[in-house]
PDB file of C-alpha atoms in Angstrom:
ATOM      1  CA  UNK I   1     -23.618 -81.185  29.395  1.00 69.00           C
ATOM      2  CA  UNK I   2     -23.556 -77.847  31.174  1.00 75.00           C
ATOM      3  CA  UNK I   3     -20.591 -79.370  33.117  1.00 82.00           C
ATOM      4  CA  UNK I   4     -19.097 -80.318  30.709  1.00 84.00           C
ATOM      5  CA  UNK I   5     -19.091 -77.090  28.510  1.00 83.00           C
ATOM      6  CA  UNK I   6     -17.662 -75.486  31.832  1.00 85.00           C
ATOM      7  CA  UNK I   7     -15.001 -77.832  32.275  1.00 89.00           C
ATOM      8  CA  UNK I   8     -13.456 -77.567  28.753  1.00 88.00           C
ATOM      9  CA  UNK I   9     -13.675 -73.794  28.864  1.00 90.00           C
ATOM     10  CA  UNK I  10     -11.677 -73.703  31.921  1.00 92.00           C
ATOM     11  CA  UNK I  11      -8.892 -76.122  30.488  1.00 95.00           C
ATOM     12  CA  UNK I  12      -9.149 -73.994  26.933  1.00 94.00           C
ATOM     13  CA  UNK I  13      -8.275 -71.030  29.096  1.00 95.00           C
ATOM     14  CA  UNK I  14      -6.022 -72.653  31.170  1.00 95.00           C
ATOM     15  CA  UNK I  15      -3.971 -73.928  28.591  1.00 95.00           C
ATOM     16  CA  UNK I  16      -3.793 -70.581  26.698  1.00 96.00           C
ATOM     17  CA  UNK I  17      -2.184 -68.938  29.206  1.00 96.00           C
ATOM     18  CA  UNK I  18      -0.111 -71.538  30.309  1.00 95.00           C
ATOM     19  CA  UNK I  19       1.323 -72.294  26.221  1.00 96.00           C
ATOM     20  CA  UNK I  20       0.899 -68.634  25.084  1.00 96.00           C
ATOM     21  CA  UNK I  21       1.405 -66.924  28.455  1.00 96.00           C
ATOM     22  CA  UNK I  22      -0.053 -63.707  27.513  1.00 97.00           C
ATOM     23  CA  UNK I  23       1.343 -59.884  28.488  1.00 97.00           C
ATOM     24  CA  UNK I  24      -1.933 -57.874  28.233  1.00 98.00           C
ATOM     25  CA  UNK I  25      -0.714 -54.375  27.810  1.00 98.00           C
ATOM     26  CA  UNK I  26      -3.132 -51.570  29.245  1.00 98.00           C
ATOM     27  CA  UNK I  27      -2.201 -48.456  27.398  1.00 97.00           C
ATOM     28  CA  UNK I  28      -5.090 -46.283  28.427  1.00 92.00           C
ATOM     29  CA  UNK I  29      -6.199 -44.013  31.394  1.00 92.00           C
ATOM     30  CA  UNK I  30      -9.847 -45.797  31.231  1.00 94.00           C
ATOM     31  CA  UNK I  31      -9.694 -49.636  30.570  1.00 97.00           C
ATOM     32  CA  UNK I  32      -6.924 -50.488  33.298  1.00 96.00           C
ATOM     33  CA  UNK I  33      -8.117 -54.166  34.114  1.00 96.00           C
ATOM     34  CA  UNK I  34      -9.683 -57.181  31.919  1.00 96.00           C
ATOM     35  CA  UNK I  35     -12.715 -57.095  34.244  1.00 96.00           C
ATOM     36  CA  UNK I  36     -14.530 -53.998  32.424  1.00 96.00           C
ATOM     37  CA  UNK I  37     -16.393 -51.973  34.380  1.00 94.00           C
ATOM     38  CA  UNK I  38     -18.533 -50.918  31.680  1.00 96.00           C
ATOM     39  CA  UNK I  39     -20.261 -52.724  29.326  1.00 98.00           C
ATOM     40  CA  UNK I  40     -18.196 -52.010  26.071  1.00 98.00           C
ATOM     41  CA  UNK I  41     -17.242 -53.114  22.438  1.00 98.00           C
ATOM     42  CA  UNK I  42     -14.179 -55.021  22.026  1.00 98.00           C
ATOM     43  CA  UNK I  43     -12.892 -55.122  18.748  1.00 98.00           C
ATOM     44  CA  UNK I  44      -9.550 -56.406  17.794  1.00 98.00           C
ATOM     45  CA  UNK I  45      -7.158 -57.299  14.379  1.00 98.00           C
ATOM     46  CA  UNK I  46      -7.761 -60.716  13.129  1.00 97.00           C
ATOM     47  CA  UNK I  47      -4.844 -62.775  12.101  1.00 95.00           C
ATOM     48  CA  UNK I  48      -5.087 -65.883  13.380  1.00 95.00           C
ATOM     49  CA  UNK I  49      -7.732 -68.423  13.857  1.00 93.00           C
ATOM     50  CA  UNK I  50      -6.576 -68.403  17.641  1.00 96.00           C
ATOM     51  CA  UNK I  51      -7.538 -65.177  17.802  1.00 97.00           C
ATOM     52  CA  UNK I  52     -11.396 -65.556  19.241  1.00 96.00           C
ATOM     53  CA  UNK I  53     -10.159 -67.905  22.453  1.00 95.00           C
ATOM     54  CA  UNK I  54      -7.562 -65.659  23.441  1.00 97.00           C
ATOM     55  CA  UNK I  55     -10.007 -62.673  23.290  1.00 98.00           C
ATOM     56  CA  UNK I  56     -12.218 -64.710  25.676  1.00 96.00           C
ATOM     57  CA  UNK I  57      -9.973 -65.915  27.619  1.00 96.00           C
ATOM     58  CA  UNK I  58      -8.852 -62.108  29.015  1.00 97.00           C
ATOM     59  CA  UNK I  59     -11.615 -61.126  28.642  1.00 97.00           C
ATOM     60  CA  UNK I  60     -12.792 -63.806  30.594  1.00 95.00           C
ATOM     61  CA  UNK I  61     -15.805 -62.240  32.746  1.00 93.00           C
ATOM     62  CA  UNK I  62     -19.336 -61.050  31.336  1.00 95.00           C
ATOM     63  CA  UNK I  63     -18.336 -61.103  27.689  1.00 96.00           C
ATOM     64  CA  UNK I  64     -19.836 -62.896  24.426  1.00 97.00           C
ATOM     65  CA  UNK I  65     -18.136 -62.825  21.396  1.00 97.00           C
ATOM     66  CA  UNK I  66     -19.432 -62.684  17.055  1.00 97.00           C
ATOM     67  CA  UNK I  67     -18.902 -65.304  15.145  1.00 95.00           C
ATOM     68  CA  UNK I  68     -19.727 -66.206  11.635  1.00 92.00           C
ATOM     69  CA  UNK I  69     -22.700 -67.865  10.839  1.00 92.00           C
ATOM     70  CA  UNK I  70     -20.875 -70.567   8.978  1.00 91.00           C
ATOM     71  CA  UNK I  71     -18.490 -71.359  11.345  1.00 89.00           C
ATOM     72  CA  UNK I  72     -21.376 -71.845  14.168  1.00 89.00           C
ATOM     73  CA  UNK I  73     -22.847 -74.402  10.991  1.00 88.00           C
ATOM     74  CA  UNK I  74     -19.725 -75.909  10.418  1.00 86.00           C
ATOM     75  CA  UNK I  75     -20.247 -79.868  11.685  1.00 84.00           C
ATOM     76  CA  UNK I  76     -16.368 -79.247  13.172  1.00 80.00           C
ATOM     77  CA  UNK I  77     -17.345 -76.272  15.657  1.00 79.00           C
ATOM     78  CA  UNK I  78     -20.977 -76.366  15.464  1.00 84.00           C
ATOM     79  CA  UNK I  79     -20.233 -79.149  18.668  1.00 80.00           C
ATOM     80  CA  UNK I  80     -19.307 -76.834  21.068  1.00 81.00           C
ATOM     81  CA  UNK I  81     -20.544 -73.478  19.683  1.00 84.00           C
ATOM     82  CA  UNK I  82     -23.960 -74.309  19.914  1.00 82.00           C
ATOM     83  CA  UNK I  83     -24.152 -75.234  23.283  1.00 82.00           C
ATOM     84  CA  UNK I  84     -21.892 -71.965  24.424  1.00 83.00           C
ATOM     85  CA  UNK I  85     -23.987 -69.496  25.413  1.00 85.00           C
ATOM     86  CA  UNK I  86     -21.786 -66.346  24.708  1.00 92.00           C
ATOM     87  CA  UNK I  87     -21.428 -67.184  21.137  1.00 95.00           C
ATOM     88  CA  UNK I  88     -23.456 -64.163  18.882  1.00 96.00           C
ATOM     89  CA  UNK I  89     -23.931 -65.484  15.362  1.00 94.00           C
ATOM     90  CA  UNK I  90     -23.218 -63.310  12.466  1.00 94.00           C
ATOM     91  CA  UNK I  91     -24.032 -64.176   8.372  1.00 91.00           C
ATOM     92  CA  UNK I  92     -21.361 -62.273   6.679  1.00 85.00           C
ATOM     93  CA  UNK I  93     -22.850 -62.825   3.502  1.00 82.00           C
ATOM     94  CA  UNK I  94     -25.945 -61.599   3.535  1.00 80.00           C
ATOM     95  CA  UNK I  95     -27.709 -58.162   5.562  1.00 75.00           C
ATOM     96  CA  UNK I  96     -27.812 -59.172   9.074  1.00 80.00           C
ATOM     97  CA  UNK I  97     -29.429 -57.983  11.772  1.00 87.00           C
ATOM     98  CA  UNK I  98     -30.464 -60.013  14.105  1.00 94.00           C
ATOM     99  CA  UNK I  99     -27.009 -60.363  15.579  1.00 95.00           C
ATOM    100  CA  UNK I 100     -26.690 -56.813  15.900  1.00 95.00           C
ATOM    101  CA  UNK I 101     -30.530 -56.955  18.345  1.00 96.00           C
ATOM    102  CA  UNK I 102     -28.650 -59.973  20.650  1.00 96.00           C
ATOM    103  CA  UNK I 103     -25.269 -58.084  21.023  1.00 97.00           C
ATOM    104  CA  UNK I 104     -27.535 -55.176  21.468  1.00 97.00           C
ATOM    105  CA  UNK I 105     -29.532 -57.563  24.493  1.00 97.00           C
ATOM    106  CA  UNK I 106     -26.096 -58.730  25.751  1.00 97.00           C
ATOM    107  CA  UNK I 107     -25.238 -55.600  26.498  1.00 98.00           C
ATOM    108  CA  UNK I 108     -27.900 -54.599  28.445  1.00 97.00           C
ATOM    109  CA  UNK I 109     -27.435 -57.501  30.354  1.00 97.00           C
ATOM    110  CA  UNK I 110     -23.867 -56.241  31.262  1.00 97.00           C
ATOM    111  CA  UNK I 111     -21.729 -58.453  29.154  1.00 97.00           C
ATOM    112  CA  UNK I 112     -18.849 -57.035  27.062  1.00 98.00           C
ATOM    113  CA  UNK I 113     -19.720 -57.952  23.238  1.00 98.00           C
ATOM    114  CA  UNK I 114     -16.294 -59.039  21.319  1.00 98.00           C
ATOM    115  CA  UNK I 115     -16.560 -57.959  17.503  1.00 98.00           C
ATOM    116  CA  UNK I 116     -13.707 -58.674  14.832  1.00 98.00           C
ATOM    117  CA  UNK I 117     -14.527 -56.049  12.324  1.00 97.00           C
ATOM    118  CA  UNK I 118     -12.784 -57.161   9.911  1.00 97.00           C
ATOM    119  CA  UNK I 119     -14.666 -60.380   9.112  1.00 93.00           C
ATOM    120  CA  UNK I 120     -12.326 -62.796   8.356  1.00 94.00           C
ATOM    121  CA  UNK I 121      -8.091 -63.670   9.524  1.00 95.00           C
ATOM    122  CA  UNK I 122      -5.879 -61.536   6.918  1.00 96.00           C
ATOM    123  CA  UNK I 123      -2.361 -63.015   6.970  1.00 94.00           C
ATOM    124  CA  UNK I 124       0.122 -61.036   5.364  1.00 95.00           C
ATOM    125  CA  UNK I 125       0.742 -58.540   7.862  1.00 94.00           C
ATOM    126  CA  UNK I 126      -2.255 -55.854   6.882  1.00 97.00           C
ATOM    127  CA  UNK I 127      -5.626 -54.801   7.752  1.00 98.00           C
ATOM    128  CA  UNK I 128      -9.015 -55.818   5.597  1.00 97.00           C
ATOM    129  CA  UNK I 129     -11.302 -53.026   5.774  1.00 97.00           C
ATOM    130  CA  UNK I 130     -13.451 -52.719   9.008  1.00 98.00           C
ATOM    131  CA  UNK I 131     -17.100 -53.316   8.622  1.00 96.00           C
ATOM    132  CA  UNK I 132     -19.434 -50.636  10.367  1.00 96.00           C
ATOM    133  CA  UNK I 133     -21.519 -53.720  12.602  1.00 95.00           C
ATOM    134  CA  UNK I 134     -19.432 -52.884  15.551  1.00 97.00           C
ATOM    135  CA  UNK I 135     -19.738 -48.890  15.113  1.00 97.00           C
ATOM    136  CA  UNK I 136     -23.393 -48.874  14.203  1.00 96.00           C
ATOM    137  CA  UNK I 137     -23.676 -51.331  17.658  1.00 97.00           C
ATOM    138  CA  UNK I 138     -21.485 -48.632  20.014  1.00 97.00           C
ATOM    139  CA  UNK I 139     -23.686 -46.078  18.578  1.00 96.00           C
ATOM    140  CA  UNK I 140     -26.748 -47.100  19.090  1.00 95.00           C
ATOM    141  CA  UNK I 141     -26.426 -48.358  22.449  1.00 96.00           C
ATOM    142  CA  UNK I 142     -24.123 -45.517  24.101  1.00 96.00           C
ATOM    143  CA  UNK I 143     -20.996 -48.918  24.708  1.00 98.00           C
ATOM    144  CA  UNK I 144     -17.805 -47.878  24.219  1.00 98.00           C
ATOM    145  CA  UNK I 145     -15.589 -48.909  22.226  1.00 98.00           C
ATOM    146  CA  UNK I 146     -12.743 -51.045  23.978  1.00 98.00           C
ATOM    147  CA  UNK I 147      -9.252 -51.282  20.603  1.00 98.00           C
ATOM    148  CA  UNK I 148      -6.951 -54.000  21.348  1.00 98.00           C
ATOM    149  CA  UNK I 149      -4.098 -55.389  19.282  1.00 98.00           C
ATOM    150  CA  UNK I 150      -3.013 -59.140  19.053  1.00 98.00           C
ATOM    151  CA  UNK I 151       0.283 -59.772  17.869  1.00 97.00           C
ATOM    152  CA  UNK I 152      -1.013 -62.799  16.466  1.00 95.00           C
ATOM    153  CA  UNK I 153       1.620 -64.615  17.287  1.00 96.00           C
ATOM    154  CA  UNK I 154       0.990 -68.600  18.898  1.00 96.00           C
ATOM    155  CA  UNK I 155       4.069 -70.540  19.075  1.00 94.00           C
ATOM    156  CA  UNK I 156       5.841 -72.181  21.934  1.00 89.00           C
ATOM    157  CA  UNK I 157       8.579 -69.930  23.323  1.00 86.00           C
ATOM    158  CA  UNK I 158       6.856 -66.838  22.792  1.00 94.00           C
ATOM    159  CA  UNK I 159       4.492 -64.661  25.056  1.00 96.00           C
ATOM    160  CA  UNK I 160       1.868 -63.534  22.944  1.00 97.00           C
ATOM    161  CA  UNK I 161       1.244 -59.804  23.363  1.00 98.00           C
ATOM    162  CA  UNK I 162      -2.043 -57.884  24.054  1.00 98.00           C
ATOM    163  CA  UNK I 163      -2.607 -54.042  24.116  1.00 98.00           C
ATOM    164  CA  UNK I 164      -5.410 -53.013  24.750  1.00 98.00           C
ATOM    165  CA  UNK I 165      -6.314 -48.840  25.401  1.00 98.00           C
ATOM    166  CA  UNK I 166      -9.143 -46.488  26.087  1.00 97.00           C
ATOM    167  CA  UNK I 167     -12.862 -46.626  25.724  1.00 97.00           C
ATOM    168  CA  UNK I 168     -14.548 -43.922  23.380  1.00 98.00           C
ATOM    169  CA  UNK I 169     -17.633 -43.701  22.570  1.00 97.00           C
ATOM    170  CA  UNK I 170     -19.234 -42.842  19.032  1.00 96.00           C
ATOM    171  CA  UNK I 171     -21.953 -40.358  19.530  1.00 93.00           C
ATOM    172  CA  UNK I 172     -24.325 -38.949  16.439  1.00 88.00           C
ATOM    173  CA  UNK I 173     -23.195 -36.063  14.426  1.00 88.00           C
ATOM    174  CA  UNK I 174     -25.235 -33.766  13.589  1.00 85.00           C
ATOM    175  CA  UNK I 175     -25.620 -33.044   9.942  1.00 84.00           C
ATOM    176  CA  UNK I 176     -23.783 -36.385   8.554  1.00 84.00           C
ATOM    177  CA  UNK I 177     -25.310 -38.844   7.035  1.00 84.00           C
ATOM    178  CA  UNK I 178     -25.212 -41.858   9.111  1.00 93.00           C
ATOM    179  CA  UNK I 179     -23.492 -44.286   6.406  1.00 93.00           C
ATOM    180  CA  UNK I 180     -21.191 -41.738   6.050  1.00 95.00           C
ATOM    181  CA  UNK I 181     -20.612 -41.044   9.774  1.00 95.00           C
ATOM    182  CA  UNK I 182     -19.834 -44.990  10.016  1.00 96.00           C
ATOM    183  CA  UNK I 183     -17.876 -45.286   7.555  1.00 96.00           C
ATOM    184  CA  UNK I 184     -15.517 -42.780   9.440  1.00 96.00           C
ATOM    185  CA  UNK I 185     -15.509 -43.861  12.471  1.00 97.00           C
ATOM    186  CA  UNK I 186     -14.780 -47.448  11.341  1.00 98.00           C
ATOM    187  CA  UNK I 187     -11.453 -46.203   9.302  1.00 98.00           C
ATOM    188  CA  UNK I 188     -10.409 -44.520  12.667  1.00 98.00           C
ATOM    189  CA  UNK I 189     -10.412 -47.744  14.373  1.00 98.00           C
ATOM    190  CA  UNK I 190      -9.153 -49.417  11.779  1.00 98.00           C
ATOM    191  CA  UNK I 191      -6.075 -47.738  11.934  1.00 98.00           C
ATOM    192  CA  UNK I 192      -6.109 -47.080  15.767  1.00 98.00           C
ATOM    193  CA  UNK I 193      -6.026 -50.668  15.768  1.00 98.00           C
ATOM    194  CA  UNK I 194      -3.542 -51.067  13.321  1.00 98.00           C
ATOM    195  CA  UNK I 195      -1.223 -49.031  15.822  1.00 98.00           C
ATOM    196  CA  UNK I 196      -1.423 -51.284  18.569  1.00 98.00           C
ATOM    197  CA  UNK I 197      -1.188 -54.152  16.664  1.00 98.00           C
ATOM    198  CA  UNK I 198       1.995 -53.186  15.731  1.00 98.00           C
ATOM    199  CA  UNK I 199       3.104 -52.129  19.582  1.00 97.00           C
ATOM    200  CA  UNK I 200       2.288 -55.655  20.453  1.00 98.00           C
ATOM    201  CA  UNK I 201       5.180 -56.412  17.964  1.00 97.00           C
ATOM    202  CA  UNK I 202       7.546 -54.463  19.197  1.00 96.00           C
ATOM    203  CA  UNK I 203       7.435 -52.396  16.382  1.00 96.00           C
ATOM    204  CA  UNK I 204       8.937 -48.522  17.449  1.00 90.00           C
ATOM    205  CA  UNK I 205       7.632 -46.353  14.811  1.00 92.00           C
ATOM    206  CA  UNK I 206       3.861 -47.561  12.835  1.00 93.00           C
ATOM    207  CA  UNK I 207       4.392 -47.812   9.458  1.00 95.00           C
ATOM    208  CA  UNK I 208       1.348 -46.404   7.205  1.00 96.00           C
ATOM    209  CA  UNK I 209      -1.608 -48.369   7.000  1.00 97.00           C
ATOM    210  CA  UNK I 210      -3.752 -47.390   3.748  1.00 97.00           C
ATOM    211  CA  UNK I 211      -7.182 -46.414   3.815  1.00 97.00           C
ATOM    212  CA  UNK I 212      -9.069 -49.071   3.169  1.00 96.00           C
ATOM    213  CA  UNK I 213     -10.539 -48.787  -0.238  1.00 95.00           C
ATOM    214  CA  UNK I 214      -6.168 -48.556  -0.803  1.00 96.00           C
ATOM    215  CA  UNK I 215      -5.132 -51.649   0.947  1.00 96.00           C
ATOM    216  CA  UNK I 216      -5.232 -54.023  -1.934  1.00 94.00           C
ATOM    217  CA  UNK I 217      -6.502 -57.766  -1.427  1.00 92.00           C
ATOM    218  CA  UNK I 218      -4.299 -60.088   0.520  1.00 92.00           C
ATOM    219  CA  UNK I 219      -2.664 -62.439  -2.120  1.00 83.00           C
ATOM    220  CA  UNK I 220      -3.998 -65.943  -1.476  1.00 73.00           C
ATOM    221  CA  UNK I 221      -1.349 -68.268  -1.581  1.00 64.00           C
TER     222      UNK I 221
END
């Protein structure tokens, strides 16, 4: 069974690289390769169900990924997701701290952790609020946060663009309540990922993204 999963993983990675030909651009100074020197918390925007596969394909070595528990338990995906050791289930509908404990252990083992802070895809071009879990994980472990912008375009003939920025640590701030600090850091990284996404899309000057509290809900078709 393990051999089967290895074959599947490598086949998917080859397919993504051949079909979508991701162009990865490192715009910072501290991160110049997908082989990260330091175990990090990788965050990215979420515009497609293919985003997780693309992130896993690019950051292929020593990484784990946080996946919604309901997707892990979905009969359509459970066969694969429950057999891949790099998957960290997270219950996005209830207060769940177990995923953070597992993620902490992964970082301690030298593996980076991929997280989509929005928690779900958004298809209208904007970004949802960034949940503070990634910031809590980074601050409590000392792991740096690496921001990634995905253009989110997956179609034949288009070379998917991925922009990777510097690694930044989230330090505690004396005198500032923990919840407020985490919320501020989450919004800071949300704005950062937004700009990286616009760069990935080839937008010369990124339009202003309203803060999470002022961003309208996505209109469901």
